[in-house]
Coordinates of C-alpha atoms and ligand atoms in Angstrom, one line a residue:
S1 CA 21.6 36.6 -7.1
A2 CA 20.9 33.2 -5.7
R3 CA 18.7 34.9 -3.0
D4 CA 16.4 35.8 -5.9
S5 CA 15.3 32.2 -6.3
Q6 CA 11.6 31.7 -6.3
I7 CA 10.7 29.5 -3.3
F8 CA 7.2 28.3 -2.6
I9 CA 6.1 26.6 0.6
I10 CA 3.0 24.4 0.4
G11 CA 1.0 24.7 3.7
C12 CA 0.8 27.4 6.3
G13 CA 1.1 25.2 9.5
I14 CA 4.0 25.8 11.9
S15 CA 6.5 24.0 9.7
G16 CA 5.7 26.1 6.7
I17 CA 5.8 29.3 8.8
G18 CA 9.1 28.2 10.3
A19 CA 10.6 27.6 6.9
A20 CA 9.6 31.0 5.6
Q21 CA 10.9 32.7 8.7
K22 CA 14.3 31.1 8.4
L23 CA 14.6 31.7 4.6
L24 CA 13.7 35.4 4.9
K25 CA 16.2 35.7 7.8
H26 CA 18.9 34.5 5.4
G27 CA 18.1 37.0 2.7
F28 CA 15.8 35.0 0.4
H29 CA 13.1 37.5 -0.6
N30 CA 11.0 35.6 -3.2
V31 CA 9.3 33.4 -0.6
H32 CA 5.6 32.6 -0.7
I33 CA 3.4 30.2 1.2
I34 CA 0.4 28.6 -0.6
E35 CA -2.3 27.5 1.8
A36 CA -5.4 25.5 1.0
T37 CA -7.6 27.0 3.6
A38 CA -8.5 30.6 4.7
R39 CA -6.3 30.4 7.8
S40 CA -2.8 29.8 9.0
G41 CA -1.9 27.4 11.8
G42 CA -3.0 24.0 10.3
R43 CA -3.2 21.6 13.2
I44 CA -2.6 24.3 15.7
R45 CA -6.2 25.6 16.0
T46 CA -7.8 27.4 18.9
G47 CA -11.6 27.5 19.1
R48 CA -14.2 28.7 21.5
L49 CA -16.8 26.9 23.6
G50 CA -19.0 29.8 24.8
D51 CA -16.5 32.3 26.2
N52 CA -13.8 29.7 26.8
V53 CA -10.6 29.2 24.8
V54 CA -10.3 25.5 23.7
E55 CA -7.7 23.8 21.7
I56 CA -9.2 21.9 18.7
G57 CA -5.7 20.7 17.7
A58 CA -2.4 20.7 19.5
N59 CA -2.8 21.1 23.3
W60 CA 0.5 21.2 25.1
I61 CA 4.1 22.2 24.7
H62 CA 5.5 18.7 25.2
G63 CA 8.7 19.1 27.2
P64 CA 8.8 22.8 27.8
S65 CA 12.5 23.5 28.4
K66 CA 15.4 25.4 26.8
E67 CA 16.0 22.7 24.1
N68 CA 12.4 23.0 22.9
P69 CA 12.2 25.7 20.2
V70 CA 8.4 26.1 20.7
F71 CA 9.0 26.8 24.4
R72 CA 11.7 29.3 23.5
L73 CA 9.4 31.2 21.1
A74 CA 6.5 31.1 23.5
C75 CA 8.7 32.6 26.2
D76 CA 10.1 35.3 23.8
Y77 CA 6.5 36.2 22.9
Q78 CA 5.5 36.1 26.6
L79 CA 2.6 33.7 25.9
L80 CA 3.1 31.5 29.0
D81 CA 2.3 32.0 32.6
N82 CA 5.1 32.3 35.2
E83 CA 4.7 28.8 36.5
S84 CA 5.3 27.3 33.1
M85 CA 8.4 29.3 32.6
S86 CA 9.9 28.6 36.0
E87 CA 13.1 26.7 36.4
E88 CA 11.4 24.1 38.5
N89 CA 8.9 23.3 35.8
Q90 CA 11.6 23.0 33.2
A91 CA 13.5 20.6 35.3
I92 CA 10.7 18.1 35.8
D93 CA 11.2 15.1 33.6
I94 CA 8.1 12.9 33.3
G95 CA 9.2 11.0 30.2
G96 CA 6.1 12.1 28.2
H97 CA 3.5 10.9 30.6
P98 CA 2.3 13.7 33.0
L99 CA 0.9 12.3 36.2
F100 CA -2.5 14.1 36.5
V101 CA -4.6 13.8 39.6
P102 CA -7.2 11.2 38.6
N103 CA -10.8 10.2 39.3
Y104 CA -11.9 6.8 38.3
F105 CA -15.5 6.0 37.3
T106 CA -16.8 2.6 36.3
S107 CA -19.7 1.5 34.1
S108 CA -21.7 0.4 37.1
G109 CA -21.7 3.9 38.4
R110 CA -19.0 3.4 41.0
K111 CA -16.2 5.8 41.8
L112 CA -13.1 3.9 42.6
G113 CA -10.4 5.0 45.0
P114 CA -6.8 5.4 44.0
E115 CA -5.7 2.4 46.0
T116 CA -7.4 0.1 43.5
M117 CA -6.3 1.9 40.3
E118 CA -2.9 3.5 41.1
P119 CA -1.1 0.1 41.0
V120 CA -2.6 -0.5 37.5
V121 CA -1.3 2.9 36.2
E122 CA 2.2 2.1 37.6
F123 CA 2.1 -1.4 36.2
F124 CA 1.0 -0.1 32.8
M125 CA 3.6 2.7 32.7
N126 CA 6.3 0.1 33.4
L127 CA 5.2 -2.0 30.4
L128 CA 5.2 1.1 28.2
E129 CA 8.7 2.0 29.4
R130 CA 9.9 -1.5 28.6
S131 CA 8.3 -1.1 25.1
Q132 CA 10.5 1.9 24.5
Q133 CA 13.7 0.1 25.3
F134 CA 13.7 -2.3 22.3
H135 CA 14.6 0.6 20.1
D136 CA 18.2 0.7 21.5
S137 CA 18.6 -3.0 22.2
G138 CA 16.7 -4.6 19.3
G139 CA 15.4 -8.2 19.5
E140 CA 11.8 -7.3 20.1
P141 CA 9.7 -10.3 20.9
L142 CA 6.5 -9.2 19.2
P143 CA 5.8 -6.8 16.3
S144 CA 3.7 -4.2 18.0
V145 CA 3.4 -2.3 21.3
G146 CA -0.2 -3.5 21.8
E147 CA 0.7 -7.2 21.4
F148 CA 3.7 -6.8 23.8
V149 CA 1.8 -4.9 26.5
K150 CA -1.2 -7.3 26.4
A151 CA 1.0 -10.4 26.5
E152 CA 3.1 -9.1 29.4
A153 CA 0.0 -7.9 31.3
E154 CA -1.6 -11.3 31.0
R155 CA 1.7 -13.0 32.1
L156 CA 2.5 -10.7 35.0
A157 CA -0.8 -9.5 36.4
P158 CA -1.7 -12.7 38.3
E159 CA 1.5 -12.5 40.3
E160 CA 1.5 -8.8 40.6
W161 CA -2.0 -8.6 42.1
K162 CA -2.2 -12.0 43.9
E163 CA -2.7 -10.4 47.3
D164 CA -5.9 -8.7 46.0
Q165 CA -7.5 -11.0 43.5
G166 CA -10.9 -9.6 44.0
N167 CA -9.9 -6.6 42.0
T168 CA -8.1 -8.4 39.1
A169 CA -11.1 -8.1 36.7
I170 CA -11.6 -4.4 37.2
R171 CA -7.8 -3.8 36.9
M172 CA -7.7 -5.7 33.6
A173 CA -10.6 -3.4 32.5
M174 CA -8.5 -0.4 33.5
I175 CA -5.6 -1.7 31.4
N176 CA -8.0 -1.5 28.4
T177 CA -8.7 2.2 29.3
L178 CA -5.0 2.9 29.5
L179 CA -4.4 1.1 26.1
K180 CA -7.2 3.2 24.6
L181 CA -5.5 6.3 26.1
E182 CA -2.3 5.3 24.4
C183 CA -4.2 5.2 21.1
C184 CA -5.0 8.8 21.7
V185 CA -1.4 9.7 22.6
S186 CA 0.0 7.8 19.6
G187 CA -2.8 8.9 17.3
T188 CA -3.6 5.3 16.2
H189 CA -6.6 3.0 15.9
T190 CA -5.0 0.3 18.0
M191 CA -1.6 -0.1 19.7
D192 CA -1.4 -3.3 17.7
D193 CA -0.5 -1.1 14.8
V194 CA 2.3 0.7 16.6
G195 CA 5.8 -0.9 16.0
L196 CA 7.5 -2.2 19.1
G197 CA 11.0 -1.9 17.7
A198 CA 10.5 1.7 16.8
F199 CA 8.4 2.9 19.8
G200 CA 11.5 4.3 21.5
M201 CA 12.3 6.5 18.4
Y202 CA 10.1 9.2 19.9
K203 CA 12.1 11.3 22.3
T204 CA 10.8 13.4 25.1
L205 CA 12.3 16.6 26.5
P206 CA 12.4 17.7 30.1
G207 CA 9.7 20.1 31.4
L208 CA 6.2 19.6 32.7
D209 CA 3.8 19.9 29.7
C210 CA 2.2 23.3 29.7
T211 CA -0.6 25.1 27.7
F212 CA -1.1 28.6 26.3
P213 CA -3.5 30.5 28.5
E214 CA -4.8 32.5 25.6
G215 CA -4.6 29.7 23.1
Y216 CA -1.9 27.9 21.0
E217 CA -2.9 30.1 17.9
G218 CA -1.3 33.1 19.7
L219 CA 2.0 31.6 18.8
I220 CA 1.0 31.4 15.1
D221 CA -0.2 35.0 15.2
H222 CA 3.1 36.2 16.6
M223 CA 5.1 34.3 14.1
M224 CA 2.9 35.6 11.2
K225 CA 3.4 39.2 12.4
E226 CA 7.1 38.8 11.7
L227 CA 6.5 37.8 8.1
P228 CA 5.6 40.2 5.2
N229 CA 1.8 40.8 5.0
D230 CA 1.3 39.3 1.6
I231 CA 3.5 36.2 2.0
V232 CA 0.6 33.7 2.2
L233 CA -1.7 33.0 -0.7
Y234 CA -4.8 31.6 1.1
N235 CA -7.7 29.5 -0.3
K236 CA -5.4 27.9 -2.9
P237 CA -5.3 24.1 -2.6
V238 CA -2.4 22.8 -4.6
K239 CA -3.4 20.1 -7.0
C240 CA -0.1 19.1 -8.5
I241 CA 3.6 20.0 -8.3
H242 CA 5.2 19.5 -11.7
W243 CA 9.0 19.0 -11.2
N244 CA 11.8 18.5 -13.7
Y245 CA 9.5 20.8 -15.6
T246 CA 10.8 21.8 -19.0
K247 CA 8.0 24.0 -20.5
N248 CA 7.7 27.7 -20.0
G249 CA 4.7 28.8 -18.0
P250 CA 2.6 31.7 -19.3
D251 CA 4.1 34.2 -16.8
T252 CA 7.8 33.3 -16.6
K253 CA 9.1 35.9 -19.1
G254 CA 11.1 33.4 -21.0
M255 CA 12.9 32.1 -17.9
L256 CA 13.0 28.4 -17.3
F257 CA 11.9 27.2 -13.9
P258 CA 12.2 23.5 -12.9
I259 CA 8.9 23.6 -11.0
M260 CA 5.4 24.5 -11.9
I261 CA 2.8 24.5 -9.2
E262 CA -0.7 23.9 -10.3
C263 CA -3.6 24.9 -8.0
V264 CA -7.1 23.4 -8.0
N265 CA -8.5 26.7 -9.2
G266 CA -6.2 26.5 -12.3
E267 CA -3.7 29.1 -11.2
T268 CA 0.0 28.2 -11.7
F269 CA 3.2 29.4 -10.1
A270 CA 6.7 28.9 -11.4
A271 CA 9.4 28.1 -8.8
D272 CA 13.0 27.1 -8.3
H273 CA 12.2 25.2 -5.1
V274 CA 9.1 24.1 -3.3
I275 CA 8.9 22.9 0.3
V276 CA 6.0 20.5 0.8
T277 CA 4.6 20.6 4.3
V278 CA 1.2 18.9 3.8
P279 CA 0.3 16.3 6.5
L280 CA 1.2 12.7 6.0
G281 CA -2.5 11.8 5.9
Y282 CA -2.9 14.2 3.0
L283 CA 0.1 12.7 1.2
K284 CA -1.2 9.1 1.7
K285 CA -4.5 10.1 0.1
H286 CA -3.0 12.1 -2.8
Q287 CA 0.3 10.3 -3.3
D288 CA -0.5 9.4 -6.9
T289 CA -1.4 13.0 -8.0
L290 CA 0.3 15.5 -5.9
L291 CA 3.6 15.2 -7.8
S292 CA 4.3 14.8 -11.4
P293 CA 6.5 12.9 -12.2
S294 CA 5.2 10.7 -9.4
L295 CA 7.3 10.1 -6.2
P296 CA 10.1 7.5 -6.4
L297 CA 9.0 4.0 -5.2
H298 CA 10.9 4.0 -1.9
K299 CA 9.4 7.3 -0.9
L300 CA 5.9 6.0 -1.8
H301 CA 6.4 2.9 0.2
S302 CA 7.5 4.8 3.2
I303 CA 4.5 7.1 2.9
Q304 CA 2.2 4.0 2.8
R305 CA 4.0 2.2 5.6
M306 CA 4.2 5.0 8.1
G307 CA 1.2 5.4 10.4
F308 CA -1.2 8.4 10.5
G309 CA -4.3 8.1 12.6
T310 CA -7.0 10.1 14.3
N311 CA -7.2 11.5 17.8
D312 CA -10.3 13.7 18.4
K313 CA -11.5 15.8 21.3
I314 CA -15.0 16.3 22.6
F315 CA -15.3 19.4 24.8
L316 CA -18.2 19.6 27.3
E317 CA -19.3 22.4 29.6
F318 CA -21.2 21.7 32.8
E319 CA -23.2 23.8 35.2
Q320 CA -21.6 21.9 38.1
P321 CA -18.7 19.5 38.3
F322 CA -19.3 15.8 39.1
W323 CA -15.5 15.3 39.7
D324 CA -13.4 16.2 42.7
E325 CA -12.0 19.7 43.0
D326 CA -8.4 18.7 42.6
C327 CA -9.2 16.2 39.8
E328 CA -7.2 16.7 36.5
V329 CA -8.2 13.6 34.6
I330 CA -11.3 11.4 34.7
Y331 CA -10.9 7.8 33.6
L332 CA -13.9 5.7 32.5
V333 CA -13.5 1.9 33.1
W334 CA -15.9 -0.6 31.5
E335 CA -16.4 -3.4 34.0
D336 CA -17.4 -5.9 31.4
E337 CA -14.2 -5.4 29.4
T338 CA -12.2 -8.2 31.1
H339 CA -10.6 -9.3 27.8
L340 CA -7.6 -7.2 26.9
T341 CA -8.3 -5.1 23.8
D342 CA -8.3 -1.5 22.7
V343 CA -10.8 -1.7 19.9
V344 CA -14.6 -2.0 20.1
S345 CA -16.4 -4.9 18.4
D346 CA -19.0 -2.9 16.7
V347 CA -18.0 0.6 15.8
K348 CA -21.5 2.0 15.0
M349 CA -23.1 0.6 18.1
S350 CA -20.3 1.0 20.6
W351 CA -18.0 3.7 19.4
I352 CA -18.5 5.6 22.7
R353 CA -16.5 2.8 24.5
K354 CA -13.4 4.2 22.8
L355 CA -13.8 7.5 24.7
I356 CA -11.3 6.9 27.5
G357 CA -12.4 9.8 29.7
F358 CA -11.6 13.5 30.1
T359 CA -9.0 16.0 31.1
V360 CA -10.3 18.8 33.2
L361 CA -9.6 22.3 31.9
K362 CA -7.7 24.3 34.5
P363 CA -7.9 26.8 36.2
T364 CA -11.5 26.6 37.0
E365 CA -11.6 30.4 37.6
R366 CA -10.8 30.8 33.9
Y367 CA -12.8 27.9 32.4
G368 CA -15.7 27.2 34.6
H369 CA -16.5 23.5 34.5
V370 CA -15.2 22.3 31.1
L371 CA -14.0 18.8 30.2
C372 CA -12.0 17.6 27.2
G373 CA -12.9 14.1 26.2
W374 CA -10.4 12.0 24.2
I375 CA -11.2 9.4 21.5
A376 CA -8.9 7.9 18.9
G377 CA -9.1 5.5 16.0
R378 CA -11.9 4.4 13.7
E379 CA -14.3 4.9 16.5
S380 CA -13.4 8.6 16.5
E381 CA -13.6 8.7 12.7
Y382 CA -17.2 7.3 13.0
M383 CA -18.0 9.8 15.7
E384 CA -17.1 12.6 13.3
T385 CA -19.9 11.5 10.9
L386 CA -22.6 11.9 13.6
S387 CA -24.4 15.2 14.2
E388 CA -23.4 17.2 17.2
F389 CA -26.7 16.4 18.7
E390 CA -26.1 12.6 18.4
V391 CA -22.7 12.9 20.0
L392 CA -24.2 14.9 22.8
H393 CA -26.8 12.3 23.3
S394 CA -24.3 9.4 23.5
V395 CA -22.0 11.3 25.8
T396 CA -24.8 12.3 28.1
Q397 CA -26.0 8.6 28.3
L398 CA -22.4 7.6 29.0
L399 CA -22.0 10.1 31.8
R400 CA -25.3 9.1 33.4
L401 CA -24.2 5.4 33.4
F402 CA -20.7 6.1 34.9
T403 CA -21.8 8.6 37.5
G404 CA -25.0 6.8 38.4
N405 CA -26.6 10.3 38.2
P406 CA -29.6 10.1 35.7
T407 CA -29.9 13.9 35.5
I408 CA -26.3 14.9 34.4
T409 CA -26.6 17.0 31.3
P410 CA -23.7 18.8 29.6
R411 CA -24.6 22.4 28.7
K412 CA -22.5 22.8 25.6
L413 CA -20.5 20.5 23.3
L414 CA -17.7 21.0 20.7
R415 CA -15.8 18.3 19.0
S416 CA -12.9 18.1 16.5
Q417 CA -13.2 16.3 13.1
W418 CA -9.6 15.9 12.1
F419 CA -10.2 12.8 9.9
H420 CA -12.8 14.5 7.8
D421 CA -10.7 17.7 7.5
P422 CA -9.7 17.5 3.8
Y423 CA -6.3 19.1 4.4
S424 CA -5.3 17.0 7.4
C425 CA -7.0 13.6 6.8
G426 CA -6.3 12.6 10.5
S427 CA -4.3 13.9 13.4
Y428 CA -0.7 12.9 13.5
T429 CA 2.0 10.4 12.7
Y430 CA 3.0 7.3 14.5
V431 CA 5.6 4.7 13.6
A432 CA 3.7 1.7 12.4
K433 CA 4.6 -1.9 12.6
G434 CA 7.6 -2.6 10.4
C435 CA 8.7 1.0 10.1
S436 CA 12.0 2.6 11.2
E437 CA 13.8 5.9 11.1
Y438 CA 14.7 5.1 7.5
D439 CA 11.1 5.5 6.5
I440 CA 11.1 9.0 8.1
D441 CA 14.4 9.7 6.3
N442 CA 12.7 8.6 3.1
L443 CA 9.8 11.0 3.7
A444 CA 12.3 13.8 4.3
E445 CA 14.5 13.1 1.3
P446 CA 14.4 15.9 -1.3
L447 CA 13.9 15.5 -5.0
P448 CA 15.5 14.9 -7.4
L449 CA 17.4 12.1 -5.7
K450 CA 21.2 12.4 -5.3
G451 CA 23.1 11.5 -8.4
S452 CA 20.5 12.9 -10.8
N453 CA 21.7 15.4 -13.4
S454 CA 18.7 17.6 -13.1
K455 CA 18.6 20.8 -11.0
P456 CA 19.0 19.9 -7.3
L457 CA 16.6 20.5 -4.4
Q458 CA 13.5 21.1 -6.5
V459 CA 11.1 19.5 -4.0
L460 CA 11.8 19.5 -0.3
F461 CA 9.7 17.9 2.4
A462 CA 9.0 19.2 5.9
G463 CA 6.2 18.7 8.4
E464 CA 5.8 16.8 11.7
A465 CA 6.0 13.4 9.9
T466 CA 9.5 14.1 8.7
H467 CA 11.2 14.5 12.1
R468 CA 13.0 11.4 13.3
S469 CA 12.5 11.8 17.1
F470 CA 9.8 14.5 17.5
F471 CA 7.2 13.4 14.9
S472 CA 3.6 14.1 16.0
T473 CA 4.5 17.3 17.8
V474 CA 4.6 21.0 17.2
H475 CA 8.3 21.3 18.0
G476 CA 9.1 18.5 15.6
A477 CA 7.1 20.3 12.9
L478 CA 8.9 23.6 13.5
L479 CA 12.3 22.0 13.6
S480 CA 11.6 20.2 10.3
G481 CA 10.6 23.5 8.6
W482 CA 13.9 25.1 9.8
R483 CA 15.8 22.1 8.6
E484 CA 14.6 22.3 5.1
A485 CA 15.1 26.1 5.0
E486 CA 18.7 25.5 6.2
R487 CA 19.1 22.9 3.5
L488 CA 18.5 25.6 0.9
V489 CA 20.6 28.1 2.7
S490 CA 23.6 25.9 2.8
H491 CA 23.0 24.8 -0.8
Y492 CA 23.5 28.4 -1.8
T493 CA 26.3 29.0 0.7
P494 CA 29.5 27.2 -0.4
A495 CA 31.7 25.8 2.4
S496 CA 34.3 28.5 1.7
G497 CA 31.8 31.0 3.0
S498 CA 31.8 33.1 -0.3
F499 CA 28.3 33.5 -1.6
S500 CA 27.4 32.2 -5.0
S501 CA 24.9 29.8 -6.5
K502 CA 25.9 26.2 -7.0
L503 CA 23.2 25.8 -9.6
Ligands
LIG1 C1 2.1 19.0 20.3 C2 0.1 18.6 21.5 N1 -1.7 17.4 20.3 C3 -3.8 17.0 19.2 C4 -4.5 17.0 18.0 C5 -3.9 17.2 16.8 C6 -2.5 17.4 16.7 N2 -0.4 17.7 18.0 P1 0.0 21.3 9.6 O1 -1.1 20.3 9.4 O2 -0.2 22.1 10.8 O3 0.1 22.3 8.4 C7 0.0 21.8 7.0 C8 -0.8 22.8 6.2 O4 -0.9 22.4 4.9 C9 -2.2 23.0 6.7 O5 -2.5 24.4 7.0 C10 -3.1 22.5 5.5 O6 -4.3 23.3 5.4 C11 -2.1 22.8 4.4 N3 -2.4 21.9 3.2 C12 -2.8 20.6 3.1 N4 -2.9 20.2 1.9 C13 -2.7 21.3 1.1 C14 -2.7 21.6 -0.3 N5 -3.0 20.6 -1.2 N6 -2.4 22.8 -0.8 C15 -2.1 23.8 0.1 N7 -2.1 23.6 1.4 C16 -2.4 22.4 1.9 N8 1.5 18.5 19.1 O7 3.3 19.4 20.3 N9 1.4 19.0 21.4 O8 -0.5 18.6 22.6 C17 -0.5 18.0 20.3 C18 -2.5 17.3 19.2 C19 -6.0 16.7 18.1 C20 -4.6 17.2 15.5 C21 -1.8 17.5 18.0 C22 0.2 18.1 19.1 C23 0.4 17.7 16.7 C24 0.7 19.1 16.1 O9 -0.5 19.8 16.0 C25 1.3 18.9 14.7 O10 2.4 18.0 14.8 C26 1.7 20.2 14.1 O11 0.9 21.2 14.3 C27 1.9 19.9 12.6 O12 2.4 21.0 11.9 P2 2.8 20.9 10.4 O13 3.2 22.2 9.9 O14 3.6 19.7 10.1 O15 1.4 20.5 9.7 C28 6.1 7.2 23.2 C29 5.5 7.7 22.1 C30 4.6 7.9 21.2 C31 4.7 9.0 20.2 N10 3.7 10.0 20.2 C32 3.5 10.7 21.4 C33 3.6 12.2 21.3 C34 2.4 12.9 21.7 C35 1.8 13.7 20.5 N11 0.8 14.4 21.1 C36 -0.1 15.0 20.6 C37 -1.1 15.4 21.4 C38 -1.9 16.3 21.3 C39 -2.9 16.2 22.3

């Protein structure tokens, strides 16, 4: 029967797991996941700093409300606390930018009050909101979000803050901090790389972003428990997917399969369909070799055009907090950065300037005094090459400068290295200058292309990067896995409802 078809999923992140889940539910039983590493979860990865649970990868459920499938699963598995599940929490709509209680520190060791900085945050959020509106209206005046925000800030700031000119310089410096923060949010080197016309493609859901008290990986563990034990073949990086394949493999008992999957270790697997869920960063790096015959040109071009950058975290544990008790985010503002820019002039010397500050892990009773530092772009990629000791040294110097306290010393440090992870090659997708939803559609388009005479739906594409409005998120990844599984299900389910193969 059609449900006997051999289906292989490449990658055991949430999109791959989601695809497997849906296929099995619809009666497909020859489903396997091939995973390069020894673990499932991919960019959902929970680690430990001492006794504390910390998220090396995905952090929040963005927009935890009924429409969000990750929220629904997390509720079903009882992985969230009561507050996160409350109706009030689900109803809060913050448009993707949670307003954490801030502390502001500057490079001369000053702690600034909210009266100086709050107007800047409001001013900046307004510019970001305006940046998102070009997607529906078109006619964007500049190619990138960065260029637009900087130009508008230069134009509007003198009027906006004319009553309080003494603070203009520090407020411009704060805009740089917020631009660098946006680099972390978008996962890009600079906001000058993020397309203005497409910025509004990303859609937010209602709900106040929440975390998993016991770690995001709990979600993966629960999903994996619902799959057969032996469904994942671990430690098998796929080297090449041969499609439109016409030779018999050694183990296919005379049957002709259109796909032959070749692993780095030489093992091969014959398949009817393969769902590729590797990150866009991996595709960019291996686009010439991962498929044979190679990808059609329009798909290749979209892979090259779409953005995939790095956002890293640096966790620090302290004996005592240097921040206020109610503080949820610490911003670092460089007083000498009066010129608007979100990149540093010398990556090796000054990479630490790209670290925008920290979120405070809450509740304190659970975590003690732990901060999560955020750094994006080439500066974060350089940070990854340094030893943990060198990173600790730089961060300690930074904290001493900004607090004016020459004795502050973090007790422990842990940082992510997403760019140098050979199977992620960065953190997540953004829509680069000149890109549109058509590029995402191109990424998601199955092979062979429509109109070809060969067997249909040989290679399908899922993963975070293939979701039109929720790219860069866990829920986008999950939905993309379900989407590709459903594509196969409906392929084998004729509209009449009777069940037979269309092959
Ligand atoms: C979210 C969040 N979050 C922080 C950081 C990161 C990410 N995301 P996977 O990579 O999981 O799986 C692929 C598998 O394939 C993997 O296991 C590989 O080993 C394997 N593989 C690769 N090559 C292979 C080969 N050759 N052979 C076999 N196997 C192979 N998302 O919802 N909330 O807080 C964050 C964050 C540091 C790194 C995140 C967050 C992104 C998610 O983690 C990510 O999308 C999914 O886990 C991907 O799942 P997958 O299955 O697709 O791939 C306005 C506007 C602007 C737009 N952006 C704003 C949105 C904000 C996004 N925020 C993210 C923020 C954080 C902090």
